Coordinates of C-alpha atoms in Angstrom, one line a residue:
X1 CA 0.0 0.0 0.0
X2 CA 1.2 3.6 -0.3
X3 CA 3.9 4.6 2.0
X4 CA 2.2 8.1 3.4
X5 CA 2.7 7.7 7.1
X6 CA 6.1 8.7 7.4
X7 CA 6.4 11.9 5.1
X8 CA 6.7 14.9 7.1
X9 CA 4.8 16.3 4.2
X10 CA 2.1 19.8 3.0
X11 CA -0.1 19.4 5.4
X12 CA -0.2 16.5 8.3
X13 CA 2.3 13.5 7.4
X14 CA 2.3 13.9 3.4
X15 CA 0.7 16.4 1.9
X16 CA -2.9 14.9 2.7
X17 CA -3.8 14.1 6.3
X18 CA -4.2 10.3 5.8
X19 CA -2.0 8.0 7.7
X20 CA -1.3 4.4 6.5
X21 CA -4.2 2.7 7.4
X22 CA -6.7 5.2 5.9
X23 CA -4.8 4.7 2.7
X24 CA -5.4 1.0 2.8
X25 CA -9.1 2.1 4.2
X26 CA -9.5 4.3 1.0
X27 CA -8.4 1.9 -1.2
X28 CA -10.5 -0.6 0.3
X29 CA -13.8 1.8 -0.3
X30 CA -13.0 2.8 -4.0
X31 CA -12.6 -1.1 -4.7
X32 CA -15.8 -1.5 -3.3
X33 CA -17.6 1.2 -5.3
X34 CA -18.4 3.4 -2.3
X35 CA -17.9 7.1 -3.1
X36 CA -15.6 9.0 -0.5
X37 CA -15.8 12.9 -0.3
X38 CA -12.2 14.8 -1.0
X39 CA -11.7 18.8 -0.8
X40 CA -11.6 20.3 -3.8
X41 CA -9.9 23.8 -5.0
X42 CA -10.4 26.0 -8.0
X43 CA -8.9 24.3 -10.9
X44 CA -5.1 26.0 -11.9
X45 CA -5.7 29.7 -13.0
X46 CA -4.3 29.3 -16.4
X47 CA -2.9 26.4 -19.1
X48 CA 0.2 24.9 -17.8
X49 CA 3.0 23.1 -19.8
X50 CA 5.5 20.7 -19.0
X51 CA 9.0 19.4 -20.3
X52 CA 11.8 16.9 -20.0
X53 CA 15.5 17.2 -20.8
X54 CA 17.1 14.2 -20.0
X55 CA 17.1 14.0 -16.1
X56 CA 15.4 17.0 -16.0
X57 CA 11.5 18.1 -16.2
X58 CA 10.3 21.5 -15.9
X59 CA 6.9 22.9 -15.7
X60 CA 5.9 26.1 -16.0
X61 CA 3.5 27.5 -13.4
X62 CA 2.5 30.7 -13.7
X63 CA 4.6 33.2 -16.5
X64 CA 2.1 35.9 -17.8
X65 CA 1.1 38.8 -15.3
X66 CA -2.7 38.0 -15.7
X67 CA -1.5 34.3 -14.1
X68 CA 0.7 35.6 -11.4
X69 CA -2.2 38.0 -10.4
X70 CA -4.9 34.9 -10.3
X71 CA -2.3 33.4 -7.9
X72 CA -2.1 36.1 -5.8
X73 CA -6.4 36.4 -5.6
X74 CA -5.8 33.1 -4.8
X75 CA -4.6 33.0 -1.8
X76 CA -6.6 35.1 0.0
X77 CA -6.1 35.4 3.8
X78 CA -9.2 33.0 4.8
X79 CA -7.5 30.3 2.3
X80 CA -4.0 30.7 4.2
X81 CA -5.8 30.6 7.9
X82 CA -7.4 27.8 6.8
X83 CA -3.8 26.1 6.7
X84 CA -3.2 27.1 10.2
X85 CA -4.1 24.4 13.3
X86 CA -5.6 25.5 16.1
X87 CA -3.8 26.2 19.3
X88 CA -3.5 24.7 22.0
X89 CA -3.2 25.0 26.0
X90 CA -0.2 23.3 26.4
X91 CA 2.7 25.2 28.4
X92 CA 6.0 26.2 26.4
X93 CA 8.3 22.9 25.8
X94 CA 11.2 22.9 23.5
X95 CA 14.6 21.0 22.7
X96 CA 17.4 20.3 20.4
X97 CA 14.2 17.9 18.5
X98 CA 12.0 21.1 18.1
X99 CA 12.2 24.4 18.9
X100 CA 10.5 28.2 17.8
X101 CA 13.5 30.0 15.8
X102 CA 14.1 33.3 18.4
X103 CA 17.7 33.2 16.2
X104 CA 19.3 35.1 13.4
X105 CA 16.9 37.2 11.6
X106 CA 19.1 36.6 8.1
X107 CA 18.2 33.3 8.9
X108 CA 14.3 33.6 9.0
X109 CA 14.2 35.8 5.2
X110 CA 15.4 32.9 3.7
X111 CA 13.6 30.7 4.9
X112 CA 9.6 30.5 4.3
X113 CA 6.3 28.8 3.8
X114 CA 5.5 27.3 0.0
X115 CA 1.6 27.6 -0.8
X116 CA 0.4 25.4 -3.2
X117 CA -2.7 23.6 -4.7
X118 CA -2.4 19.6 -4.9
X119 CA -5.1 17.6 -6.5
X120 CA -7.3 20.1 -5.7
X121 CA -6.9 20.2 -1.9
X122 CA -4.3 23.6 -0.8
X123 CA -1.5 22.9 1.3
X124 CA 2.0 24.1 2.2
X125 CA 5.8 22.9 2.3
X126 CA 8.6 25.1 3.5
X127 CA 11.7 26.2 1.1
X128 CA 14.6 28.4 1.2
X129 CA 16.1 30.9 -0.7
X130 CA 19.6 29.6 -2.2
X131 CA 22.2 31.8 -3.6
X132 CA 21.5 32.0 -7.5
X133 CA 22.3 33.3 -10.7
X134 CA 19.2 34.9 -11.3
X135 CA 18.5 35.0 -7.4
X136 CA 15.1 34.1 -7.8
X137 CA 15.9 30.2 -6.9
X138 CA 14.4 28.7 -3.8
X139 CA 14.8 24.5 -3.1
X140 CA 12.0 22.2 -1.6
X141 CA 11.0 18.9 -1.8
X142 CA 9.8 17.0 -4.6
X143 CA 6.3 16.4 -3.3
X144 CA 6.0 19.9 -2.7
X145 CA 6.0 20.5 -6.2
X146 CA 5.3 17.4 -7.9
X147 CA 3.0 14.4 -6.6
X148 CA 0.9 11.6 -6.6
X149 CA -2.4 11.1 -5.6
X150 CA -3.9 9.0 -2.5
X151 CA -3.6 6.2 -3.9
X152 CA -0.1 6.7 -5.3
X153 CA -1.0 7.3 -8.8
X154 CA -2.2 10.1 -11.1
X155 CA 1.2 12.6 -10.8
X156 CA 0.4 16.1 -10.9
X157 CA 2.4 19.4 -10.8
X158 CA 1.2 21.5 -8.0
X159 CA -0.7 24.7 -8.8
X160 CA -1.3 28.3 -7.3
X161 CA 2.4 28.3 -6.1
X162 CA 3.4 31.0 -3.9
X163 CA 6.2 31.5 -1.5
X164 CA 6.2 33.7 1.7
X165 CA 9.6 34.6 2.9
X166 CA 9.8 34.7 6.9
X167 CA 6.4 34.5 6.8
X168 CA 4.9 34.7 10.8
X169 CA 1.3 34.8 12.0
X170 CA -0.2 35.4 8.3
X171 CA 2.3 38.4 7.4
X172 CA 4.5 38.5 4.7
X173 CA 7.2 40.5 5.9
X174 CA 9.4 40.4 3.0
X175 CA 6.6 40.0 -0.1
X176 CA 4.8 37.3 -1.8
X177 CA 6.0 35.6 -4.8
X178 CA 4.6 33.5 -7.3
X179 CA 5.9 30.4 -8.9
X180 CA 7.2 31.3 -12.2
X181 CA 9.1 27.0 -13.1
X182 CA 8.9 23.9 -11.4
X183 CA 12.3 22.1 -11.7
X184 CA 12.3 18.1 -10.6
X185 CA 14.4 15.1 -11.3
X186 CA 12.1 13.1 -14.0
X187 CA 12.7 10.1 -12.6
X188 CA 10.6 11.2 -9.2
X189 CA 8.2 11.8 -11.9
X190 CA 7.2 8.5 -11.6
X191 CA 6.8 8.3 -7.4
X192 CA 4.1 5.4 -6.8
X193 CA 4.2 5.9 -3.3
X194 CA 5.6 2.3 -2.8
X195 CA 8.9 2.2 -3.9
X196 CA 10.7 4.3 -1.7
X197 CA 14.6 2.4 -2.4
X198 CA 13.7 3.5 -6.1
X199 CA 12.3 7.0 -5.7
X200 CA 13.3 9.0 -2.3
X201 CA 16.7 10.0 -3.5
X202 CA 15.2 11.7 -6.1
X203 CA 12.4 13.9 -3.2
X204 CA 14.0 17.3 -3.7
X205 CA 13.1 20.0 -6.3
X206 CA 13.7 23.5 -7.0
X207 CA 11.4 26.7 -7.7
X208 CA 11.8 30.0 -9.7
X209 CA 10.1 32.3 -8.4
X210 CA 8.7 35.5 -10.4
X211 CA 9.3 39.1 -8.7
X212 CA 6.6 40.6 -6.3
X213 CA 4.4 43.3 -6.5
X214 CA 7.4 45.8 -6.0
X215 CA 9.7 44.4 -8.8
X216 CA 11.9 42.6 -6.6
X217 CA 13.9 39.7 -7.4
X218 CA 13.4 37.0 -3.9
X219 CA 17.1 36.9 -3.1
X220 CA 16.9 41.0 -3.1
X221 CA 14.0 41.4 -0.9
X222 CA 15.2 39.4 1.7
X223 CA 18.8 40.2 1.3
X224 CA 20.5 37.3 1.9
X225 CA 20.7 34.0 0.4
X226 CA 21.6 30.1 1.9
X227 CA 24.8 28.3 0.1
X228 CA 23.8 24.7 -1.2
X229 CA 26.4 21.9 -1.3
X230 CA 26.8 18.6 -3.0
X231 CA 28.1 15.8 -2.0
X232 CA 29.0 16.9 1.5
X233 CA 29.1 13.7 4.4
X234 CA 25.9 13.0 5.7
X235 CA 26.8 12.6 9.9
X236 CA 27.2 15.6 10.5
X237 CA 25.8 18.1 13.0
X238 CA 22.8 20.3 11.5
X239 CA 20.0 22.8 12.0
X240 CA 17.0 21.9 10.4
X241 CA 13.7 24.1 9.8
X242 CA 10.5 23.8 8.7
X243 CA 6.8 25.6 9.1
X244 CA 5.2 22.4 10.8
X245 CA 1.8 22.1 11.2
X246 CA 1.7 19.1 13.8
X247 CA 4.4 17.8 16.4
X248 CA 4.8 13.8 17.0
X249 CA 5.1 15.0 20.8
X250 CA 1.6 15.5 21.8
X251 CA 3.1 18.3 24.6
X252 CA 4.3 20.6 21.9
X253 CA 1.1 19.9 19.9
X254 CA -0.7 23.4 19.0
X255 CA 2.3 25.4 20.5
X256 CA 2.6 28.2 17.7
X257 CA 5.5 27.0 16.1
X258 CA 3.7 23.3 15.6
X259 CA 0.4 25.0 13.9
X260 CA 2.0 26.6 10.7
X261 CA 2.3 30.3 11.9
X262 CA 5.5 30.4 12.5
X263 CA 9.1 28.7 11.9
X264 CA 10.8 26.0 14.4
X265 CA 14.0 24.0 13.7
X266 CA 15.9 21.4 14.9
X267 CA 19.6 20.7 15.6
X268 CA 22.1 18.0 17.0
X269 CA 23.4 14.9 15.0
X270 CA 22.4 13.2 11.9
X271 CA 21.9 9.7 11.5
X272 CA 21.0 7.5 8.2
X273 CA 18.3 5.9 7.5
X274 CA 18.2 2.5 6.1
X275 CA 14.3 2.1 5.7
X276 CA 12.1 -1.2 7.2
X277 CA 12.0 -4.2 5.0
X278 CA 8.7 -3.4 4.0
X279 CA 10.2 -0.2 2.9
X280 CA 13.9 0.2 2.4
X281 CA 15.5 3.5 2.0
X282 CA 18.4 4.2 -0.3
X283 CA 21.6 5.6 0.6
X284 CA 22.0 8.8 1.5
X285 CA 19.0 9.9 4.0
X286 CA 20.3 11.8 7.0
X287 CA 18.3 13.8 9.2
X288 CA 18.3 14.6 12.8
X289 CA 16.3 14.0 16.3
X290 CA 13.6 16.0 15.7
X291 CA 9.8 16.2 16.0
X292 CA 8.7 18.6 13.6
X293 CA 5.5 16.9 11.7
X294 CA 3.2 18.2 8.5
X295 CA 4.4 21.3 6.7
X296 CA 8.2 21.1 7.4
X297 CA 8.6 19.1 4.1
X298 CA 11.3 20.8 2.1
X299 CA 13.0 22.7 4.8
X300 CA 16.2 22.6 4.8
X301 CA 19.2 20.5 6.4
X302 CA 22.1 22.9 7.0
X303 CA 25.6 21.9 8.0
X304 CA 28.1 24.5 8.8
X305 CA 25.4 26.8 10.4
X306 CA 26.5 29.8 11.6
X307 CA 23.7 31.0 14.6
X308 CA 25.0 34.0 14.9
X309 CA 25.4 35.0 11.2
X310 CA 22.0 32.9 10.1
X311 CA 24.2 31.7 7.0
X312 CA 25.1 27.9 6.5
X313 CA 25.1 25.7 3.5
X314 CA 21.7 23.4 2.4
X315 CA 23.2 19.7 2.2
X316 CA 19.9 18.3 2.0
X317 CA 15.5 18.3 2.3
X318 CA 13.0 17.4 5.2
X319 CA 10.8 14.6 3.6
X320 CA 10.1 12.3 6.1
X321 CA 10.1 10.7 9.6
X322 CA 12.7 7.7 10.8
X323 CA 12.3 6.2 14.2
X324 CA 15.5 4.8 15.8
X325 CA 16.5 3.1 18.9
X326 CA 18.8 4.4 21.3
X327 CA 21.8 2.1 20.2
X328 CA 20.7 3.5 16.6
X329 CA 18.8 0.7 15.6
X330 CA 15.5 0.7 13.0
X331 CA 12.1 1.1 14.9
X332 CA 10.0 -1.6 13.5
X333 CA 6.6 0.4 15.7
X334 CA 6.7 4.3 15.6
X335 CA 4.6 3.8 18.9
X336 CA 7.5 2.1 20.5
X337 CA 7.8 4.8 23.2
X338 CA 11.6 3.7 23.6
X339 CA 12.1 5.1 20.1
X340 CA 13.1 8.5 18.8
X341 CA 11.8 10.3 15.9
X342 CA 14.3 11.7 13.2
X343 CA 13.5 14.0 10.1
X344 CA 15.7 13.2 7.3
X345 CA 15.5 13.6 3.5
X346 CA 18.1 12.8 0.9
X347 CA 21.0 14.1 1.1
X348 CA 22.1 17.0 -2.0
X349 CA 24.4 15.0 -4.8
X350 CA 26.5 16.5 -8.1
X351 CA 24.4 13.6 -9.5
X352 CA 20.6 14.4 -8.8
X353 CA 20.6 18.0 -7.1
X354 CA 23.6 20.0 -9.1
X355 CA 21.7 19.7 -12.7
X356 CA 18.3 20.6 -11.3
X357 CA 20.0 23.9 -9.3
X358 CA 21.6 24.6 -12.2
X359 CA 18.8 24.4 -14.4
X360 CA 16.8 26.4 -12.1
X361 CA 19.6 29.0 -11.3
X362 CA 19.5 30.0 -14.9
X363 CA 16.1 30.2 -16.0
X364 CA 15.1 33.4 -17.2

């Protein structure tokens, strides 16, 4: 069945609130003929087009001033609360697992909340503004911008694409900007939501983002831009940061920074995950203790982090949740309350990542 209970995902653990077993509930229903009720959004504000150079597919998203401005009524601010949880009552708790971001402020510009339509239902990813040629570049994960549907099938581009730099409580500090290309790996193209050795290397994408309302390019508004690196070792210590919308610890559920209103991280030592046997992982998926749920998809992992200056280098993506002994062995139960969450992702490689930030880095 579709492996959607482990991605950190848009909106709760993927970028649908549906955990394993409601897949394989779903499933069961549409085999049986019974109709189930999904959310539906406007349909994309104008024709969309897609292409593939070799290990490379772009799709353009929204290019022509009439489609940037239908992306922008879009997202009005009742469709953005509507992507905020409810709070909660619990006290303040945080740790080197999860954590608001009281930090660098150069650090918060770059880093921001993606808005995006998928199969109809809205949801949101986080992504980061990396130091570009055309400085208009910001990196995510590949589900954030390219996915399939419940059931694993049916891949779509994402629609109504909009990034909020150091966005905080519904303001948009630094601007809004629209997705002008989509830029994945074609291979992850294919995701089926099963075969996670053959496809979550490949869970990391880029956008281009068209200038805001002022004429701005993203990397000038906010002044400041992340390095990225390729091939750089995975056990390493890192920051990590995301705009989760849920917390696996159910003390720091509804805390502010847990609800998608505002941006929490992450920090200590990576470890790699090798996957379960029902659903083995390939090389190259580091991530750290942390307990950051739905929404910090495509936040970055950043090794040589600088608190002070807010500047590091992205090695790597959030996309999912690993749970790991204490001696650092495999979880086979998530419940197993001996057993620590990680968020990890695949690690950035000349191989898969350097074509796709180069093809995004220099699109017009």
């Amino acid at each position: 069945m579709p492996k959607t209970s482990s991605r950190a995902g848009g909106c709760q653990n993927w970028t649908r609130r549906y955990t394993r077993r409601e897949v394989a509930l779903t499933a069961a229903a549409l085999a049986a003929g019974i109709t189930l009720s999904v959310p539906a959004g406007p349909a994309a504000a104008a024709p969309r087009s897609s292409s593939a150079t070799g290990g490379i597919a772009t799709h353009a998203q929204a290019v022509t001033a009439v489609q940037q401005r239908a992306v922008l009524d879009y997202w009005t601010g009742e469709r953005i609360a509507a992507l905020t949880e409810p709070s909660s009552d619990n006290p303040p708790k945080s740790g080197p697992d999860g954590a608001p971001w009281t930090g660098s402020d150069t650090l918060s510009r770059t880093v921001g909340r993606l808005f995006f339509t998928d199969h109809g239902e809205d949801a949101s990813c986080t992504a980061t503004v990396v130091t570009s040629a055309n400085r208009s570049t910001v990196v995510t994960a590949g589900h954030c911008v390219n996915s399939a549907d419940l059931l694993g099938e049916d891949n779509q581009w994402t629609t109504n694409v909009m990034f909020v730099p150091g966005y905080r409580d519904g303001r948009a500090p630094y601007g809004k900007f629209v997705g002008r290309l989509g830029v994945a790996d074609a291979t992850w193209l294919q995701y089926d939501a099963i075969d996670s050795l053959r496809f979550d290397g490949y869970d990391q994408a880029f956008v281009v983002l068209n200038t805001d309302s002022k004429g701005r390019k993203v990397q000038d508004a906010v002044g400041a831009g992340q390095r990225i690196g390729f091939d750089r070792p995975g056990d390493r210590t890192v920051y990590e940061f995301g705009y989760p919308r849920s917390a696996s610890d159910p003390a720091r559920e509804g805390l502010p920074e847990y609800t998608g209103a505002r941006l929490a991280f992450c920090a200590g030592p990576t470890r790699e995950d090798p996957g379960t046997p029902d659903f083995p992982e390939p090389r190259g998926e580091w991530g750290s203790a942390c307990v950051m749920g739905g929404g910090s998809s495509g936040g970055p992992r950043i090794a040589a982090f600088d608190p002070a200056t807010g500047l590091g280098t992205v090695v790597g993506d959030n996309t999912h949740s690993a749970f790991f002994t204490p001696a650092g062995g495999v979880c086979d139960d998530s419940d197993d309350p001996g057993c620590s969450r990680y968020l990890v992702g695949p690690q950035f490689t000349s191989a898969i990542t350097r074509p796709l930030y180069q093809a995004a880095q220099h699109a017009s």
